[in-house]
mmCIF file of C-alpha atoms in Angstrom:
data_model
loop_
_atom_site.group_PDB
_atom_site.id
_atom_site.type_symbol
_atom_site.label_atom_id
_atom_site.label_comp_id
_atom_site.label_asym_id
_atom_site.label_seq_id
_atom_site.Cartn_x
_atom_site.Cartn_y
_atom_site.Cartn_z
ATOM 1 C CA MET A 34 150.461 93.815 91.510
ATOM 2 C CA MET A 35 150.525 97.173 92.645
ATOM 3 C CA GLY A 36 147.272 98.516 94.870
ATOM 4 C CA ALA A 37 144.525 101.271 94.926
ATOM 5 C CA GLN A 38 145.960 102.842 97.038
ATOM 6 C CA GLY A 39 149.597 102.214 95.426
ATOM 7 C CA LEU A 40 148.142 103.773 92.250
ATOM 8 C CA ALA A 41 147.128 106.471 93.525
ATOM 9 C CA LEU A 42 150.828 107.505 94.842
ATOM 10 C CA ALA A 43 151.641 107.002 92.047
ATOM 11 C CA ALA A 44 149.660 109.523 90.342
ATOM 12 C CA PRO A 45 150.509 112.735 89.496
ATOM 13 C CA ARG A 46 149.454 115.191 92.038
ATOM 14 C CA GLY A 47 147.795 117.591 88.289
ATOM 15 C CA TRP A 48 145.565 113.763 87.993
ATOM 16 C CA LEU A 49 144.739 113.358 91.165
ATOM 17 C CA TRP A 50 143.286 117.399 91.757
ATOM 18 C CA GLY A 51 140.806 116.206 88.480
ATOM 19 C CA ALA A 52 139.793 113.247 89.854
ATOM 20 C CA ALA A 53 138.991 115.283 93.246
ATOM 21 C CA ALA A 54 137.708 118.364 91.465
ATOM 22 C CA VAL A 55 135.297 115.587 89.632
ATOM 23 C CA ALA A 56 134.203 113.715 92.667
ATOM 24 C CA ALA A 57 133.593 117.897 94.192
ATOM 25 C CA LEU A 58 131.051 118.525 90.759
ATOM 26 C CA GLY A 59 129.303 114.372 90.640
ATOM 27 C CA VAL A 60 128.628 115.810 94.948
ATOM 28 C CA LEU A 61 126.903 118.654 93.429
ATOM 29 C CA LEU A 62 125.499 117.592 90.955
ATOM 30 C CA GLY A 63 124.232 114.862 93.574
ATOM 31 C CA ALA A 64 123.120 117.913 95.673
ATOM 32 C CA TRP A 65 121.691 119.720 92.922
ATOM 33 C CA ARG A 66 119.957 116.785 91.539
ATOM 34 C CA TRP A 67 117.685 115.819 95.359
ATOM 35 C CA ALA A 68 116.920 119.246 95.255
ATOM 36 C CA ARG A 69 115.663 119.262 91.887
ATOM 37 C CA GLY A 70 113.354 115.929 93.332
ATOM 38 C CA THR A 71 112.987 116.740 97.061
ATOM 39 C CA ALA A 72 111.256 120.677 95.015
ATOM 40 C CA ALA A 73 109.381 118.431 92.443
ATOM 41 C CA GLY A 74 108.139 115.576 95.114
ATOM 42 C CA ARG A 75 106.331 118.809 96.747
ATOM 43 C CA ARG A 76 102.338 118.615 96.050
ATOM 44 C CA ARG A 77 102.099 121.744 94.723
ATOM 45 C CA ARG A 78 104.739 124.616 93.972
ATOM 46 C CA ARG A 79 103.467 128.590 96.493
ATOM 47 C CA PRO A 80 100.888 129.860 94.866
ATOM 48 C CA GLY A 81 100.915 133.498 93.278
ATOM 49 C CA ARG A 82 98.288 133.774 95.577
ATOM 50 C CA LEU A 83 96.657 133.842 99.659
ATOM 51 C CA GLN A 84 93.283 134.944 100.838
ATOM 52 C CA ARG A 85 93.798 135.572 104.534
ATOM 53 C CA VAL A 86 90.680 133.367 104.987
ATOM 54 C CA GLY A 87 90.558 133.463 109.884
ATOM 55 C CA THR A 88 93.119 133.807 112.742
ATOM 56 C CA VAL A 89 94.417 130.819 114.177
ATOM 57 C CA SER A 90 92.908 131.724 117.529
ATOM 58 C CA SER A 91 93.579 128.239 120.352
ATOM 59 C CA LEU A 92 95.744 125.528 119.613
ATOM 60 C CA PHE A 93 95.829 122.492 121.950
ATOM 61 C CA VAL A 94 97.897 119.599 121.784
ATOM 62 C CA TYR A 95 96.230 116.571 123.523
ATOM 63 C CA PRO A 96 99.451 114.103 124.624
ATOM 64 C CA VAL A 97 97.043 111.459 126.151
ATOM 65 C CA LYS A 98 93.800 109.823 122.999
ATOM 66 C CA SER A 99 90.836 111.163 125.116
ATOM 67 C CA CYS A 100 92.313 112.834 128.313
ATOM 68 C CA GLN A 101 92.195 116.365 128.746
ATOM 69 C CA GLY A 102 93.965 118.518 125.694
ATOM 70 C CA VAL A 103 97.051 121.682 126.443
ATOM 71 C CA ALA A 104 96.052 124.504 124.961
ATOM 72 C CA VAL A 105 99.473 126.142 123.984
ATOM 73 C CA GLN A 106 100.611 129.069 122.266
ATOM 74 C CA ARG A 107 102.691 127.149 120.022
ATOM 75 C CA ALA A 108 102.979 124.318 118.309
ATOM 76 C CA ARG A 109 105.518 122.611 115.984
ATOM 77 C CA VAL A 110 103.384 120.821 112.617
ATOM 78 C CA THR A 111 104.995 117.428 111.686
ATOM 79 C CA PRO A 112 103.668 115.138 109.959
ATOM 80 C CA MET A 113 102.426 113.375 111.792
ATOM 81 C CA GLY A 114 100.583 116.593 113.869
ATOM 82 C CA LEU A 115 101.149 118.902 117.015
ATOM 83 C CA GLN A 116 104.053 118.452 119.105
ATOM 84 C CA SER A 117 105.017 120.800 121.846
ATOM 85 C CA GLY A 118 108.213 120.250 123.946
ATOM 86 C CA GLU A 119 107.583 117.100 124.658
ATOM 87 C CA MET A 120 104.119 116.852 123.874
ATOM 88 C CA ARG A 121 103.034 114.934 120.940
ATOM 89 C CA ASP A 122 99.164 115.048 119.891
ATOM 90 C CA ARG A 123 97.858 111.256 120.565
ATOM 91 C CA PHE A 124 100.691 109.735 121.017
ATOM 92 C CA TRP A 125 100.130 108.072 123.741
ATOM 93 C CA LEU A 126 96.735 105.910 123.795
ATOM 94 C CA VAL A 127 94.960 103.323 127.712
ATOM 95 C CA VAL A 128 94.541 99.939 126.741
ATOM 96 C CA LYS A 129 92.564 96.908 127.821
ATOM 97 C CA GLU A 130 94.795 94.246 128.977
ATOM 98 C CA ASP A 131 94.603 92.727 125.209
ATOM 99 C CA GLY A 132 95.443 96.064 123.304
ATOM 100 C CA HIS A 133 92.266 96.724 122.222
ATOM 101 C CA MET A 134 92.321 100.970 123.294
ATOM 102 C CA VAL A 135 89.846 102.774 125.233
ATOM 103 C CA THR A 136 89.152 106.264 125.149
ATOM 104 C CA ALA A 137 85.118 108.099 125.899
ATOM 105 C CA ARG A 138 83.456 106.124 123.938
ATOM 106 C CA GLN A 139 83.685 103.308 126.356
ATOM 107 C CA GLU A 140 85.055 106.161 129.532
ATOM 108 C CA PRO A 141 83.859 108.983 129.251
ATOM 109 C CA ARG A 142 85.898 109.817 132.605
ATOM 110 C CA LEU A 143 88.807 109.941 130.689
ATOM 111 C CA VAL A 144 88.167 114.099 129.521
ATOM 112 C CA LEU A 145 89.043 114.463 133.246
ATOM 113 C CA ILE A 146 92.258 113.169 133.234
ATOM 114 C CA THR A 147 94.464 116.630 133.659
ATOM 115 C CA THR A 148 97.781 115.529 131.033
ATOM 116 C CA GLY A 149 101.105 117.972 130.516
ATOM 117 C CA CYS A 150 104.863 117.835 130.479
ATOM 118 C CA GLU A 151 107.058 118.654 132.837
ATOM 119 C CA ASN A 152 111.051 118.176 133.001
ATOM 120 C CA GLY A 153 110.810 115.105 129.920
ATOM 121 C CA TYR A 154 107.969 113.356 132.231
ATOM 122 C CA LEU A 155 104.173 112.838 131.606
ATOM 123 C CA THR A 156 102.503 114.484 134.258
ATOM 124 C CA LEU A 157 98.678 112.729 135.039
ATOM 125 C CA SER A 158 96.629 114.546 137.680
ATOM 126 C CA ALA A 159 92.269 114.433 138.078
ATOM 127 C CA GLN A 160 90.724 114.175 141.483
ATOM 128 C CA GLY A 161 90.775 112.691 144.113
ATOM 129 C CA MET A 162 93.519 111.352 142.435
ATOM 130 C CA LYS A 163 98.033 112.475 143.259
ATOM 131 C CA LYS A 164 99.794 113.688 140.599
ATOM 132 C CA LEU A 165 100.792 111.156 138.458
ATOM 133 C CA CYS A 166 104.369 111.630 136.072
ATOM 134 C CA LEU A 167 106.206 109.297 134.259
ATOM 135 C CA PRO A 168 109.139 109.722 131.889
ATOM 136 C CA VAL A 169 108.349 110.143 128.324
ATOM 137 C CA LYS A 170 111.471 108.310 127.739
ATOM 138 C CA LEU A 171 111.009 104.462 129.310
ATOM 139 C CA PRO A 172 112.978 102.061 130.014
ATOM 140 C CA SER A 173 113.659 99.394 126.981
ATOM 141 C CA LYS A 174 112.895 97.125 129.088
ATOM 142 C CA ASN A 175 109.844 97.843 128.956
ATOM 143 C CA PRO A 176 107.489 95.563 126.655
ATOM 144 C CA VAL A 177 106.300 96.770 123.620
ATOM 145 C CA GLN A 178 103.037 95.978 122.853
ATOM 146 C CA ASN A 179 100.686 95.514 119.780
ATOM 147 C CA CYS A 180 97.653 97.527 120.129
ATOM 148 C CA ARG A 181 94.649 98.232 118.502
ATOM 149 C CA VAL A 182 93.073 101.075 116.934
ATOM 150 C CA PHE A 183 89.646 101.451 115.161
ATOM 151 C CA GLY A 184 90.896 97.987 113.659
ATOM 152 C CA LEU A 185 94.917 98.311 112.070
ATOM 153 C CA ASP A 186 97.476 97.403 114.419
ATOM 154 C CA ILE A 187 99.952 99.716 116.198
ATOM 155 C CA GLN A 188 102.396 99.037 118.461
ATOM 156 C CA GLY A 189 103.191 100.660 121.804
ATOM 157 C CA ARG A 190 105.561 100.487 124.377
ATOM 158 C CA ASP A 191 103.796 99.609 128.086
ATOM 159 C CA CYS A 192 104.522 102.641 130.873
ATOM 160 C CA GLY A 193 104.450 100.219 133.297
ATOM 161 C CA ASP A 194 101.928 99.503 136.528
ATOM 162 C CA GLU A 195 102.520 102.150 138.410
ATOM 163 C CA VAL A 196 100.279 103.933 136.179
ATOM 164 C CA ALA A 197 98.419 101.279 134.496
ATOM 165 C CA GLN A 198 96.718 100.883 138.736
ATOM 166 C CA TRP A 199 96.303 104.516 138.426
ATOM 167 C CA ILE A 200 94.167 104.498 135.588
ATOM 168 C CA THR A 201 92.567 102.146 137.012
ATOM 169 C CA THR A 202 91.753 103.136 140.488
ATOM 170 C CA PHE A 203 90.341 106.220 138.916
ATOM 171 C CA LEU A 204 87.821 104.736 136.482
ATOM 172 C CA ASN A 205 87.058 101.811 138.357
ATOM 173 C CA SER A 206 87.616 100.213 135.613
ATOM 174 C CA GLU A 207 88.621 96.555 134.730
ATOM 175 C CA PRO A 208 92.408 96.806 133.832
ATOM 176 C CA TYR A 209 93.606 99.147 131.884
ATOM 177 C CA ARG A 210 97.258 99.850 131.329
ATOM 178 C CA LEU A 211 99.271 102.679 128.959
ATOM 179 C CA VAL A 212 100.963 102.646 126.024
ATOM 180 C CA HIS A 213 103.889 105.457 124.580
ATOM 181 C CA PHE A 214 104.429 105.456 120.145
ATOM 182 C CA GLU A 215 108.122 105.221 119.487
ATOM 183 C CA PRO A 216 109.455 107.208 116.480
ATOM 184 C CA SER A 217 111.389 104.203 115.599
ATOM 185 C CA MET A 218 107.716 101.945 115.589
ATOM 186 C CA VAL A 219 104.793 101.863 112.415
ATOM 187 C CA PRO A 220 102.047 104.167 112.231
ATOM 188 C CA ARG A 221 98.486 103.955 111.067
ATOM 189 C CA LYS A 222 98.175 104.906 107.864
ATOM 190 C CA SER A 223 95.370 107.293 107.340
ATOM 191 C CA LYS A 224 93.767 105.774 103.361
ATOM 192 C CA ASP A 225 93.197 102.740 105.793
ATOM 193 C CA ILE A 226 90.244 104.641 107.037
ATOM 194 C CA ILE A 227 89.443 106.702 104.811
ATOM 195 C CA ASN A 228 90.822 106.459 101.422
ATOM 196 C CA LEU A 229 90.621 109.870 100.943
ATOM 197 C CA PHE A 230 93.690 110.783 102.478
ATOM 198 C CA ARG A 231 96.838 109.890 100.825
ATOM 199 C CA THR A 232 99.488 106.784 100.461
ATOM 200 C CA THR A 233 101.916 109.813 102.831
ATOM 201 C CA ASP A 234 98.974 110.969 105.380
ATOM 202 C CA GLU A 235 99.181 108.914 108.507
ATOM 203 C CA VAL A 236 98.886 108.732 112.008
ATOM 204 C CA ALA A 237 100.685 106.993 115.443
ATOM 205 C CA TYR A 238 96.845 107.103 117.702
ATOM 206 C CA PRO A 239 94.388 109.770 115.716
ATOM 207 C CA ASP A 240 90.991 108.730 114.747
ATOM 208 C CA CYS A 241 92.446 108.914 110.853
ATOM 209 C CA SER A 242 94.640 112.463 110.560
ATOM 210 C CA PRO A 243 97.719 115.168 111.965
ATOM 211 C CA LEU A 244 95.134 117.572 112.188
ATOM 212 C CA LEU A 245 91.211 118.543 113.007
ATOM 213 C CA ILE A 246 90.342 122.169 111.822
ATOM 214 C CA ILE A 247 87.470 123.760 113.567
ATOM 215 C CA SER A 248 86.536 127.647 113.034
ATOM 216 C CA GLU A 249 84.617 129.728 116.675
ATOM 217 C CA ALA A 250 81.619 130.935 114.303
ATOM 218 C CA SER A 251 80.782 126.864 113.825
ATOM 219 C CA LEU A 252 80.374 126.697 117.691
ATOM 220 C CA LYS A 253 78.570 129.968 117.684
ATOM 221 C CA ASP A 254 76.563 128.856 114.867
ATOM 222 C CA LEU A 255 75.755 125.508 116.565
ATOM 223 C CA ASN A 256 75.330 126.716 119.998
ATOM 224 C CA THR A 257 72.516 129.011 118.692
ATOM 225 C CA ARG A 258 70.689 126.287 117.899
ATOM 226 C CA LEU A 259 70.992 124.261 121.237
ATOM 227 C CA GLU A 260 69.174 124.944 125.099
ATOM 228 C CA LYS A 261 71.981 124.042 127.385
ATOM 229 C CA LYS A 262 75.266 125.648 125.313
ATOM 230 C CA VAL A 263 78.366 123.480 124.820
ATOM 231 C CA LYS A 264 82.753 124.110 123.908
ATOM 232 C CA ILE A 265 85.255 123.669 121.854
ATOM 233 C CA GLN A 266 86.128 120.877 124.136
ATOM 234 C CA ASN A 267 83.555 118.382 122.756
ATOM 235 C CA PHE A 268 84.525 118.608 120.133
ATOM 236 C CA ARG A 269 88.827 118.337 120.613
ATOM 237 C CA PRO A 270 89.809 120.399 118.097
ATOM 238 C CA ASN A 271 93.725 121.121 117.061
ATOM 239 C CA ILE A 272 93.178 124.421 115.135
ATOM 240 C CA PHE A 273 90.877 126.768 116.808
ATOM 241 C CA VAL A 274 89.961 129.294 113.821
ATOM 242 C CA SER A 275 87.637 132.510 114.491
ATOM 243 C CA ASP A 276 87.375 135.695 112.085
ATOM 244 C CA CYS A 277 85.837 133.527 109.700
ATOM 245 C CA GLY A 278 82.668 132.058 109.050
ATOM 246 C CA ALA A 279 80.709 129.655 109.509
ATOM 247 C CA PHE A 280 81.811 126.342 108.796
ATOM 248 C CA GLU A 281 83.289 127.628 106.042
ATOM 249 C CA GLU A 282 86.162 125.253 106.604
ATOM 250 C CA ASP A 283 84.008 123.116 105.165
ATOM 251 C CA ASN A 284 85.390 124.352 101.828
ATOM 252 C CA TRP A 285 88.998 125.311 102.950
ATOM 253 C CA GLU A 286 91.723 122.448 100.424
ATOM 254 C CA ASP A 287 95.307 124.257 100.543
ATOM 255 C CA ILE A 288 96.224 126.257 103.469
ATOM 256 C CA LEU A 289 98.726 128.774 104.054
ATOM 257 C CA ILE A 290 99.715 129.269 109.243
ATOM 258 C CA GLY A 291 102.527 130.548 109.431
ATOM 259 C CA ASP A 292 104.821 129.008 107.271
ATOM 260 C CA VAL A 293 102.571 125.574 107.296
ATOM 261 C CA GLU A 294 101.215 124.543 104.720
ATOM 262 C CA MET A 295 98.526 122.298 104.987
ATOM 263 C CA LYS A 296 95.643 119.805 102.849
ATOM 264 C CA GLY A 297 92.481 119.389 103.189
ATOM 265 C CA THR A 298 90.883 116.006 103.107
ATOM 266 C CA VAL A 299 87.171 115.597 104.714
ATOM 267 C CA CYS A 300 84.850 116.611 107.627
ATOM 268 C CA CYS A 301 84.609 115.431 110.604
ATOM 269 C CA GLY A 302 82.271 113.159 110.931
ATOM 270 C CA ARG A 303 81.214 113.489 115.225
ATOM 271 C CA CYS A 304 79.810 110.293 116.931
ATOM 272 C CA ILE A 305 78.779 110.274 120.249
ATOM 273 C CA LEU A 306 82.547 111.130 121.914
ATOM 274 C CA THR A 307 80.495 115.338 121.406
ATOM 275 C CA THR A 308 77.801 113.732 124.347
ATOM 276 C CA VAL A 309 81.075 113.376 126.711
ATOM 277 C CA ASP A 310 80.597 116.527 129.176
ATOM 278 C CA PRO A 311 84.193 117.702 129.374
ATOM 279 C CA ASP A 312 83.984 119.040 132.895
ATOM 280 C CA THR A 313 81.350 116.453 134.287
ATOM 281 C CA GLY A 314 82.490 113.243 132.176
ATOM 282 C CA VAL A 315 79.309 112.187 131.414
ATOM 283 C CA LEU A 316 77.748 110.299 128.490
ATOM 284 C CA ASP A 317 74.344 111.858 127.571
ATOM 285 C CA ARG A 318 74.766 109.713 123.675
ATOM 286 C CA LYS A 319 72.455 112.904 122.088
ATOM 287 C CA GLU A 320 73.200 116.301 122.594
ATOM 288 C CA PRO A 321 74.824 117.791 120.392
ATOM 289 C CA LEU A 322 74.816 114.942 118.207
ATOM 290 C CA GLU A 323 70.974 114.320 117.881
ATOM 291 C CA THR A 324 70.653 118.634 116.328
ATOM 292 C CA LEU A 325 73.904 118.471 114.178
ATOM 293 C CA LYS A 326 72.214 115.797 112.862
ATOM 294 C CA SER A 327 68.906 117.845 111.894
ATOM 295 C CA TYR A 328 71.199 120.014 109.692
ATOM 296 C CA ARG A 329 74.701 119.173 109.558
ATOM 297 C CA LEU A 330 73.985 116.345 107.841
ATOM 298 C CA CYS A 331 76.529 114.893 104.214
ATOM 299 C CA ASP A 332 74.959 115.132 100.162
ATOM 300 C CA PRO A 333 73.920 112.410 99.027
ATOM 301 C CA SER A 334 76.622 111.372 97.241
ATOM 302 C CA GLU A 335 79.214 111.045 99.696
ATOM 303 C CA ARG A 336 77.254 109.390 102.403
ATOM 304 C CA HIS A 337 79.632 106.503 101.368
ATOM 305 C CA ILE A 338 81.899 108.612 102.937
ATOM 306 C CA TYR A 339 80.249 109.188 105.956
ATOM 307 C CA LYS A 340 77.556 107.334 106.091
ATOM 308 C CA SER A 341 74.998 109.114 109.324
ATOM 309 C CA SER A 342 76.569 110.503 111.275
ATOM 310 C CA PRO A 343 76.774 114.963 111.408
ATOM 311 C CA LEU A 344 79.655 117.186 110.015
ATOM 312 C CA PHE A 345 81.789 119.302 112.060
ATOM 313 C CA GLY A 346 85.130 120.593 111.596
ATOM 314 C CA LYS A 347 87.791 118.875 108.704
ATOM 315 C CA TYR A 348 90.796 116.876 108.727
ATOM 316 C CA PHE A 349 93.762 118.321 107.909
ATOM 317 C CA ALA A 350 97.146 116.565 105.912
ATOM 318 C CA VAL A 351 100.400 118.431 106.081
ATOM 319 C CA ASP A 352 102.255 119.269 102.941
ATOM 320 C CA LYS A 353 104.856 121.546 104.677
ATOM 321 C CA THR A 354 105.627 121.140 108.002
ATOM 322 C CA GLY A 355 106.740 124.182 110.765
ATOM 323 C CA THR A 356 106.232 126.687 112.991
ATOM 324 C CA ILE A 357 102.799 128.454 113.714
ATOM 325 C CA GLN A 358 100.886 130.616 116.686
ATOM 326 C CA VAL A 359 98.360 132.306 118.116
ATOM 327 C CA GLY A 360 97.335 135.328 116.618
ATOM 328 C CA ASP A 361 98.712 133.657 112.373
ATOM 329 C CA PRO A 362 96.567 134.837 109.940
ATOM 330 C CA VAL A 363 95.075 131.796 107.990
ATOM 331 C CA TYR A 364 95.575 131.103 104.482
ATOM 332 C CA LYS A 365 93.375 129.482 101.421
ATOM 333 C CA MET A 366 95.972 129.380 99.164
ATOM 334 C CA ILE A 367 95.078 130.006 95.411
ATOM 335 C CA GLU A 368 96.673 128.645 92.221
#
């Protein structure tokens, strides 16, 4: 019996050309269907009208959860948050030896650790400590740790003994480790934390959302009510916005910055982390939280979401990835 190769060799040349044309048409048709499906899968089409509602005044990436953020001029917006070079937002996490997360709620002096990325290395600096550099890409021999972040399981690759000792020494604490989330690992589902997120919204080690936006006007409004003024660093947003009214961000649903489309989900219910002084690492437990509670509690119909936490800032998920930069207009997308 003649095999498939023999049949092809014996076939008339015209038949071969016809088959090739059909195959090419099939590829084109498949690509068209894929593109159409991708477009249909998008959550919305670009609206007919955009309303400018603000301007990006600052961008912040927090490589290590609860450590100092890094102000950047430009950032890539990925489905899991901001990225600037090799810095990705909250892709590193301090954990106890059993894998449970450690944040500034338990160790407020974490906010005094300066972070950065240089030439493929994550850098850590703090007063009285020698600057530490560790590779972003860790050796495969480093063990993968099972971790717990707000009650949910997630993995992280251990960053080694040197940085573990560095952090433990600086904090003068029980032994802690540092882990790194790698792209091959399974992220946490935002919906498992707050049900109003979508099943497609995912994070590594942030509390629940890829992006947090706060306006300058909201911070200014709060500071008019405080004896001791607070900084935006108390609230750790990714995107700080000017040229809008106080708390207008609460009402933004679909917004466009640069070529990035974002979906507003829920406001950010605040905790004692906001009472850690970013300059001293001292946990106050009172302000600005008490003042926020005096005028920023949710509507009674939303207490099942926020309970007794005051609201400050709004969480956003990513509908369309791209790049944003300081100075970009912020537009409300109107259907």
